[in-house]
PDB file of C-alpha atoms in Angstrom:
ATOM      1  CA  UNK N   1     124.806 123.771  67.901  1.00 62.00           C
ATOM      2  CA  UNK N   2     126.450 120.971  66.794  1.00 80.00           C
ATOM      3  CA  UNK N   3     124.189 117.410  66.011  1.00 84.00           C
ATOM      4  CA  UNK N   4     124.708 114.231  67.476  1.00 84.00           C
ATOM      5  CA  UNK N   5     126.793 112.100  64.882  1.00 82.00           C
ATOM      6  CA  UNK N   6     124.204 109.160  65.116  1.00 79.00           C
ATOM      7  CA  UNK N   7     122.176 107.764  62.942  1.00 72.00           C
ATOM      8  CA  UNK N   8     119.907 105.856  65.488  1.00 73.00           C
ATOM      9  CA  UNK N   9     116.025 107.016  66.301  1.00 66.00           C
ATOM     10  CA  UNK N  10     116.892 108.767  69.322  1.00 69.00           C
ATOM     11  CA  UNK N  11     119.518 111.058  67.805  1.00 75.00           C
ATOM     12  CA  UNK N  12     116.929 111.820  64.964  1.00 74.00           C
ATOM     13  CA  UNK N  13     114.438 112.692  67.482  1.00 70.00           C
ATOM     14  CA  UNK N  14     117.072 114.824  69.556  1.00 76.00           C
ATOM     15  CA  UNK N  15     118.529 117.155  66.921  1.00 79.00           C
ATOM     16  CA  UNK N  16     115.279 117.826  65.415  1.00 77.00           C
ATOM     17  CA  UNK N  17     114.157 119.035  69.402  1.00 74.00           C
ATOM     18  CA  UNK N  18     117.185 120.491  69.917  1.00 80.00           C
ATOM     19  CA  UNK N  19     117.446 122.390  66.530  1.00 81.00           C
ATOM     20  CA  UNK N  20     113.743 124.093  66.913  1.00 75.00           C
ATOM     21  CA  UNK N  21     113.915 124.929  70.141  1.00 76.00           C
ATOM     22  CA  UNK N  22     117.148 126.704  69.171  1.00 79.00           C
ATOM     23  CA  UNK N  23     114.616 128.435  66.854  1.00 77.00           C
ATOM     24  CA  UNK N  24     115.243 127.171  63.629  1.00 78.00           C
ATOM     25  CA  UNK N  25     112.641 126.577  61.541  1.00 75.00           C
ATOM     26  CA  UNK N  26     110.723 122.736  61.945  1.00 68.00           C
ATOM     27  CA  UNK N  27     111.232 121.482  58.703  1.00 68.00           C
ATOM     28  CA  UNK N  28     114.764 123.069  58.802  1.00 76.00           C
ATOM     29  CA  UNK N  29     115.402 121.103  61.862  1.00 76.00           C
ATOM     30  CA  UNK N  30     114.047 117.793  60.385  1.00 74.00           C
ATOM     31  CA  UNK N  31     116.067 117.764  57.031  1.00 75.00           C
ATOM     32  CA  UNK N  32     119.388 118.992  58.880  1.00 81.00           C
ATOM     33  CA  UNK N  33     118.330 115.785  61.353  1.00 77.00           C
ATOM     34  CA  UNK N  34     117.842 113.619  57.995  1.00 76.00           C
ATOM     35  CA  UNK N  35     120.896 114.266  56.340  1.00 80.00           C
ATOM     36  CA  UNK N  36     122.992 113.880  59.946  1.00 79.00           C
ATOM     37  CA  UNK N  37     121.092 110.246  60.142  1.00 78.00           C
ATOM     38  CA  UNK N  38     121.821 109.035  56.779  1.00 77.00           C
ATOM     39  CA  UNK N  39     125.386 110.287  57.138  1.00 78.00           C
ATOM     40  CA  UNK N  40     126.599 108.743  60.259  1.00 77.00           C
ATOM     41  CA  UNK N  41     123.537 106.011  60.106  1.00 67.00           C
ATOM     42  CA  UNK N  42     125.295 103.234  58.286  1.00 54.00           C
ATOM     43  CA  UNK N  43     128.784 103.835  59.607  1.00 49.00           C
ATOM     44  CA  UNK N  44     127.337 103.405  63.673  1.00 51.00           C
ATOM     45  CA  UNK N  45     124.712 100.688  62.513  1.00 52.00           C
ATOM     46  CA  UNK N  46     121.886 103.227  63.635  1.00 50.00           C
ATOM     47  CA  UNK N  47     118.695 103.092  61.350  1.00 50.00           C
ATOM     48  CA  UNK N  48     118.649 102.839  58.119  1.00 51.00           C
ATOM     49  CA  UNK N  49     117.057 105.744  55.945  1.00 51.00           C
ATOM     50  CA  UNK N  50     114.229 104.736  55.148  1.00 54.00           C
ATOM     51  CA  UNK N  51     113.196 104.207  58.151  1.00 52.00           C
ATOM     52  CA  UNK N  52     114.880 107.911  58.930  1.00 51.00           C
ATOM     53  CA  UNK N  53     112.280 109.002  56.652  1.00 50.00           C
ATOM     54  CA  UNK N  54     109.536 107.797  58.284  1.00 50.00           C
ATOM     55  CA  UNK N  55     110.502 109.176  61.625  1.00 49.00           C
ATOM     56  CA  UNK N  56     110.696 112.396  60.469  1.00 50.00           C
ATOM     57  CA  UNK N  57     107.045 112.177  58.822  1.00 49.00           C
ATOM     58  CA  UNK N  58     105.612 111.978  62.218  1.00 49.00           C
ATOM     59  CA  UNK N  59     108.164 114.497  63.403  1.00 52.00           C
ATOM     60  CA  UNK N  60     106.332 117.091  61.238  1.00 61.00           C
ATOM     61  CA  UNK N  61     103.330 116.948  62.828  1.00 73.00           C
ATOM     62  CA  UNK N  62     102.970 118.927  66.195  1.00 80.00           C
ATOM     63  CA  UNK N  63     101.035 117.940  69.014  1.00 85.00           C
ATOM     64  CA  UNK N  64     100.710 118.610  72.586  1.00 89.00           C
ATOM     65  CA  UNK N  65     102.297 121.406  74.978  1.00 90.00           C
ATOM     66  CA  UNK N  66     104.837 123.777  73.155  1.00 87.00           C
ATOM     67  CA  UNK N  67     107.889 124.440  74.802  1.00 84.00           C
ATOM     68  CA  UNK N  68     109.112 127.496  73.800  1.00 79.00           C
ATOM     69  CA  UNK N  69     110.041 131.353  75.220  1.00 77.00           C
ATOM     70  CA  UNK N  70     107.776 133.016  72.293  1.00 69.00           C
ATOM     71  CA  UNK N  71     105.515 134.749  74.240  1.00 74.00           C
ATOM     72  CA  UNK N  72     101.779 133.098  74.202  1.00 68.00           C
ATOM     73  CA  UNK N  73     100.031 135.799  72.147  1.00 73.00           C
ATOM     74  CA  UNK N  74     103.169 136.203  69.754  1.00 72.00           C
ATOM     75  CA  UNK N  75     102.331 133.502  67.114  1.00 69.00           C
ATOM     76  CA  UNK N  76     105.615 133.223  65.996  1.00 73.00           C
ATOM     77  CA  UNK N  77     106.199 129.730  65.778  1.00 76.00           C
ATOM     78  CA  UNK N  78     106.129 127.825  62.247  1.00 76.00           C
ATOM     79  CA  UNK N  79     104.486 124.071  62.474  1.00 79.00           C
ATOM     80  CA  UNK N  80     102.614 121.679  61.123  1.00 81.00           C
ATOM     81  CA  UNK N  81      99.433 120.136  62.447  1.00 84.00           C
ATOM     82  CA  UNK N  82      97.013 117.064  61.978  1.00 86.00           C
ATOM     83  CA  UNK N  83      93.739 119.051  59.856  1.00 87.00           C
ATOM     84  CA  UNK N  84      91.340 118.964  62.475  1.00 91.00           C
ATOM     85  CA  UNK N  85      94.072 119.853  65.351  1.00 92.00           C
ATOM     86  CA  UNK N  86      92.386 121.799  68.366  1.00 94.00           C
ATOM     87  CA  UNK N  87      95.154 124.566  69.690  1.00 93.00           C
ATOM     88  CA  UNK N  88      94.559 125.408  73.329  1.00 95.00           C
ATOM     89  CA  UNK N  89      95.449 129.043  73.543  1.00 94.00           C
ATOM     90  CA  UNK N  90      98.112 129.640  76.152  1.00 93.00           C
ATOM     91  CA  UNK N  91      96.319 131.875  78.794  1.00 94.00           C
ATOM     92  CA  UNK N  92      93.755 128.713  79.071  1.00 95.00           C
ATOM     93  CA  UNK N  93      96.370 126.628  79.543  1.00 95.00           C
ATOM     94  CA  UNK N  94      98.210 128.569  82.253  1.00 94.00           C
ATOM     95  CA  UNK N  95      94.462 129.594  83.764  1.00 95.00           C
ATOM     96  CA  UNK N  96      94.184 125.785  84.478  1.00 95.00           C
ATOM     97  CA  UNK N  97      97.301 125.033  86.200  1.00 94.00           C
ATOM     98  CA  UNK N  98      96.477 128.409  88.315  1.00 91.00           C
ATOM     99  CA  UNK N  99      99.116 130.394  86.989  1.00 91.00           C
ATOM    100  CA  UNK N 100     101.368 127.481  85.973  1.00 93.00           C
ATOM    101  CA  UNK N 101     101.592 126.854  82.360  1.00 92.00           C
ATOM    102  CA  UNK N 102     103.447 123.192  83.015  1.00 91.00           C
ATOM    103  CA  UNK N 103     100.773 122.427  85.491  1.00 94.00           C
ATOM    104  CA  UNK N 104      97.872 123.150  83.020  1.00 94.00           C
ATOM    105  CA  UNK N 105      99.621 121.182  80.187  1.00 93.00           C
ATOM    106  CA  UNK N 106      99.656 118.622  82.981  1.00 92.00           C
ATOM    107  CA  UNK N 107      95.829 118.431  83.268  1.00 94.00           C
ATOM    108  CA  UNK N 108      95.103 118.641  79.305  1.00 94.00           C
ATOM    109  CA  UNK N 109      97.926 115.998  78.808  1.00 92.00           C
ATOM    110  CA  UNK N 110      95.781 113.334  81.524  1.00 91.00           C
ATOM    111  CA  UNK N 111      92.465 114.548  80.393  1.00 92.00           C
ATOM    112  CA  UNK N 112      93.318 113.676  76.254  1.00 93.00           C
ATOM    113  CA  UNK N 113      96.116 110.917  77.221  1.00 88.00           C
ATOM    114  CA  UNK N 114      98.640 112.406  75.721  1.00 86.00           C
ATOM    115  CA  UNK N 115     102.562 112.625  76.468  1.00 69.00           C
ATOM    116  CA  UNK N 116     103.694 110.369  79.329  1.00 46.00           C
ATOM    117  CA  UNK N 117     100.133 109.545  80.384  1.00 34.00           C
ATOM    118  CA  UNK N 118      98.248 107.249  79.545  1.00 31.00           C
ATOM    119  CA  UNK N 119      95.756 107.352  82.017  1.00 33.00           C
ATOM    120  CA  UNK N 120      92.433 105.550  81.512  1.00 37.00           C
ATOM    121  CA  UNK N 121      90.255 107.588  83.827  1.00 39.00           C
ATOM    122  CA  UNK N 122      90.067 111.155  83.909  1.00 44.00           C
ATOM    123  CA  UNK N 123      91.217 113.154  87.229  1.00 47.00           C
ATOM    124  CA  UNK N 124      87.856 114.722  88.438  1.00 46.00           C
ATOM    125  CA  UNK N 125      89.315 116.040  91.455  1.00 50.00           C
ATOM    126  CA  UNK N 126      91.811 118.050  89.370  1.00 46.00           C
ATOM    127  CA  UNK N 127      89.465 118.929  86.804  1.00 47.00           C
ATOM    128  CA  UNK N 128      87.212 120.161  89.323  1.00 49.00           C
ATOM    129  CA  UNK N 129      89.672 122.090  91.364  1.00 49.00           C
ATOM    130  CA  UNK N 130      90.213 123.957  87.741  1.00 48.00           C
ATOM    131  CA  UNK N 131      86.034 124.495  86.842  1.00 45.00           C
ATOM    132  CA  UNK N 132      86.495 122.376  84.064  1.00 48.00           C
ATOM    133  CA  UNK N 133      82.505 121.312  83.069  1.00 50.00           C
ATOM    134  CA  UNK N 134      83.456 118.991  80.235  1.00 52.00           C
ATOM    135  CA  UNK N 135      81.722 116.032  78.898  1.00 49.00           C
ATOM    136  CA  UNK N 136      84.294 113.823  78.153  1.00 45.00           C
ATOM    137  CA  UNK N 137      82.657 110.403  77.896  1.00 45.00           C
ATOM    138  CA  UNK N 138      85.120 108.254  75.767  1.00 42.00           C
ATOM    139  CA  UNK N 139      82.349 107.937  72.524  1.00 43.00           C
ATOM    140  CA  UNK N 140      82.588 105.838  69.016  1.00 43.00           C
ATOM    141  CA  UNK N 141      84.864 108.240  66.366  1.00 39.00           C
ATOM    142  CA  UNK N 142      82.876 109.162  63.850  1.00 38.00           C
ATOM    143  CA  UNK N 143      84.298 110.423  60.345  1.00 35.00           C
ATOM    144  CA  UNK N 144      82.815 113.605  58.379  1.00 34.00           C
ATOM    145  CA  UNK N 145      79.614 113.163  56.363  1.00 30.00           C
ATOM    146  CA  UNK N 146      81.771 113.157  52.895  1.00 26.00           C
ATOM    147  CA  UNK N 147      83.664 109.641  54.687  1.00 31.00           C
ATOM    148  CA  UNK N 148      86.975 111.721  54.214  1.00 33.00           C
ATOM    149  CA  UNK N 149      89.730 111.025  57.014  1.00 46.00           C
ATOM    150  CA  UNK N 150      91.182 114.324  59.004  1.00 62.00           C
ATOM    151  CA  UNK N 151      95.196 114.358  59.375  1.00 62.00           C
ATOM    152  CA  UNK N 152      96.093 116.440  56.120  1.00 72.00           C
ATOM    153  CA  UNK N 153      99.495 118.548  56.967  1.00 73.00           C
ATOM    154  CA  UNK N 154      98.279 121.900  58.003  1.00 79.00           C
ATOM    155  CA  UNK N 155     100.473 124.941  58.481  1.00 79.00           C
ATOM    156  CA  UNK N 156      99.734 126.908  61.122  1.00 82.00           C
ATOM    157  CA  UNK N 157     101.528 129.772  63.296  1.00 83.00           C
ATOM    158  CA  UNK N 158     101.887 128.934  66.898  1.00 85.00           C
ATOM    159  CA  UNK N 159     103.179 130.525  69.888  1.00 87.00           C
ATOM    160  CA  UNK N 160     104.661 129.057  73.134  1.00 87.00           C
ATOM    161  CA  UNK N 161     102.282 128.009  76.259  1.00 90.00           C
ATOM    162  CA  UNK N 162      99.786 126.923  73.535  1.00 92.00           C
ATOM    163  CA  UNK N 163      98.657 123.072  73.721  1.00 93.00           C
ATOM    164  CA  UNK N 164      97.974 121.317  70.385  1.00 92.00           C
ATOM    165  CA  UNK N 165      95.460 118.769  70.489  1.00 93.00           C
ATOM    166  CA  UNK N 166      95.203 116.219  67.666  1.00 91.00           C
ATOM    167  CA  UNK N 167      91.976 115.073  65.836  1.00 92.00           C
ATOM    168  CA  UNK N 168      92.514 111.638  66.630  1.00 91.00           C
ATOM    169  CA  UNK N 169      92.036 112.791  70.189  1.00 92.00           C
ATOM    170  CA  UNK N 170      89.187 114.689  69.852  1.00 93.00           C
ATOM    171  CA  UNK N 171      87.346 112.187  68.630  1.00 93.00           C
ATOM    172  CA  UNK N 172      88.114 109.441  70.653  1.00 92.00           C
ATOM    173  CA  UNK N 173      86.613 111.929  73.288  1.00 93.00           C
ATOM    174  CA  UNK N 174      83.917 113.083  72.238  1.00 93.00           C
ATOM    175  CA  UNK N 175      83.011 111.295  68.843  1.00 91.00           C
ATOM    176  CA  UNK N 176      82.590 113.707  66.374  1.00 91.00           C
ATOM    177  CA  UNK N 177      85.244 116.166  65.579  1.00 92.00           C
ATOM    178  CA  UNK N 178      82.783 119.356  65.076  1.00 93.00           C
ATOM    179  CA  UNK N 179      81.452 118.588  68.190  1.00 93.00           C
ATOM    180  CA  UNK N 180      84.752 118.155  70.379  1.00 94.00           C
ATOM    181  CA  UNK N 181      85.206 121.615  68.526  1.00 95.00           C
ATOM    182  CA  UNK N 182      82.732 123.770  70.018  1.00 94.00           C
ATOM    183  CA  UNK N 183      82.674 121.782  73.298  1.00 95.00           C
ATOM    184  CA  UNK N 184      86.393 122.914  73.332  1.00 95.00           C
ATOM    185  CA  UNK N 185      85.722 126.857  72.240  1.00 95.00           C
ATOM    186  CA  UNK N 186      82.885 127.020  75.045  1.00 95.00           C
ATOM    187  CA  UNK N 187      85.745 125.758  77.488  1.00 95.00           C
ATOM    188  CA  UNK N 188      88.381 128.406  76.459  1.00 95.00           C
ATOM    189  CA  UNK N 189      85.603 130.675  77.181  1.00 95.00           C
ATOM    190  CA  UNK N 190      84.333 129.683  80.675  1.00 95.00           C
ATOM    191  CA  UNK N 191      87.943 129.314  81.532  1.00 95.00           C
ATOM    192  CA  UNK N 192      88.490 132.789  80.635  1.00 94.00           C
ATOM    193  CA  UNK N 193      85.860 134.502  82.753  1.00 94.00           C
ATOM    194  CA  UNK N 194      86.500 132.554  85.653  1.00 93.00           C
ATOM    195  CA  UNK N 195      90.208 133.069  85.913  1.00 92.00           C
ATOM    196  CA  UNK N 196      89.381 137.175  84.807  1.00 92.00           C
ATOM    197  CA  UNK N 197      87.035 136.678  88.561  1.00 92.00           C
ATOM    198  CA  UNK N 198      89.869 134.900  90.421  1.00 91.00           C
ATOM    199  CA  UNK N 199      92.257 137.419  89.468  1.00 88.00           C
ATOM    200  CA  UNK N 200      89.715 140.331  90.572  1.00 90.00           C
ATOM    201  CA  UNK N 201      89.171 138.566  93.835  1.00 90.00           C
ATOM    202  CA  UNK N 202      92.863 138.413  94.853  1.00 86.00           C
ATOM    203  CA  UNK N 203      94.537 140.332  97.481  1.00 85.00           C
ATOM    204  CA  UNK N 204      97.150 142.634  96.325  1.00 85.00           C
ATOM    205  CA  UNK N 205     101.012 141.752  97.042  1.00 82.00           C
ATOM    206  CA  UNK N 206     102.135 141.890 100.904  1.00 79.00           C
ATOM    207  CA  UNK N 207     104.458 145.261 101.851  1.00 78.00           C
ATOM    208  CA  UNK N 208     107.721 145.008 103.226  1.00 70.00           C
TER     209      UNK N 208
END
């Protein structure tokens, strides 16, 4: 597919989407989107490359819902994650939008306040509605004993549905990143059983 001959912030961002979801590999995507930017950047008056550069360093790290046709237990997909990242496995996330995987990356998206919401206050009803028991108290971050910051580049092999949650977010929730970790296991869990007794519980497809 051919890039957008633009050097400006929103045609970095674009071929780098475009060029993964066409399944090339992310940091593929982001030097192809580098070079196109520093190319046509100074000729359109887009950005200039340094500041290219710096674009593309947070384009490297993944976070939130993961658009893709990989199946969700097929870890397929190459990226790189904040250390400390939480990945929602894809059956959780489709279990909480009943079915839906958009709908469920909906819900984890207000809950953490990430992607277009930024929602102060948590949606009971809707967590409700989906069992989710979670203690999400906004509480003071707290760093790891050794006073070391989380955010290292970690490679990891993802697969579509899946939800990655960032450290930073974790711990603005629940205030220690260890904690937010198990509080977030024991959720995949319950979530698991109950949509495994939902499932049992429906009625079977209606004959013609």
């Amino acid at each position: 597919m051919p890039l957008i001959k633009s050097g400006s912030r929103a045609a970095i961002s674009e071929n780098i989407s475009e060029m993964v979801h066409a399944g090339h590999p992310r940091n593929q995507a982001i030097a192809a989107a580098l070079s196109n930017a520093r190319r046509y950047g100074r000729a359109s008056g887009g950005v200039s490359p340094p500041f290219a550069e710096r674009m593309a360093a947070r384009q490297m790290f993944h976070q939130g819902f993961l658009h893709s046709v990989v199946p969700g237990r097929t870890d397929k997909l190459p990226i790189s994650v904040k250390g400390g990242a939480y990945v929602l496995p894809a059956d959780h996330v489709a279990a909480l939008g009943q079915g839906n995987s958009l709908a469920g990356a909906n819900i984890v998206n207000k809950m953490f306040k990430m992607g277009p919401y930024g929602t102060t206050a948590i949606p009971t009803r809707a967590l409700k509605s989906q069992g989710a028991h979670l203690n999400l108290t906004p509480k003071p971050p707290k760093l790891s004993a050794s006073g070391g910051s989380h955010g290292q580049p970690t490679p990891i092999i993802a697969a579509g549905g899946e939800i990655v949650i960032p450290p930073e977010k974790i711990m603005e929730r629940f205030g220690d990143l260890d904690k937010g970790h198990k509080v977030l296991d024991k959720w995949v869990i319950d979530t698991r059983k109950r949509h495994i007794k939902t499932l049992r519980g429906l009625k079977p497809p209606k004959k013609n």
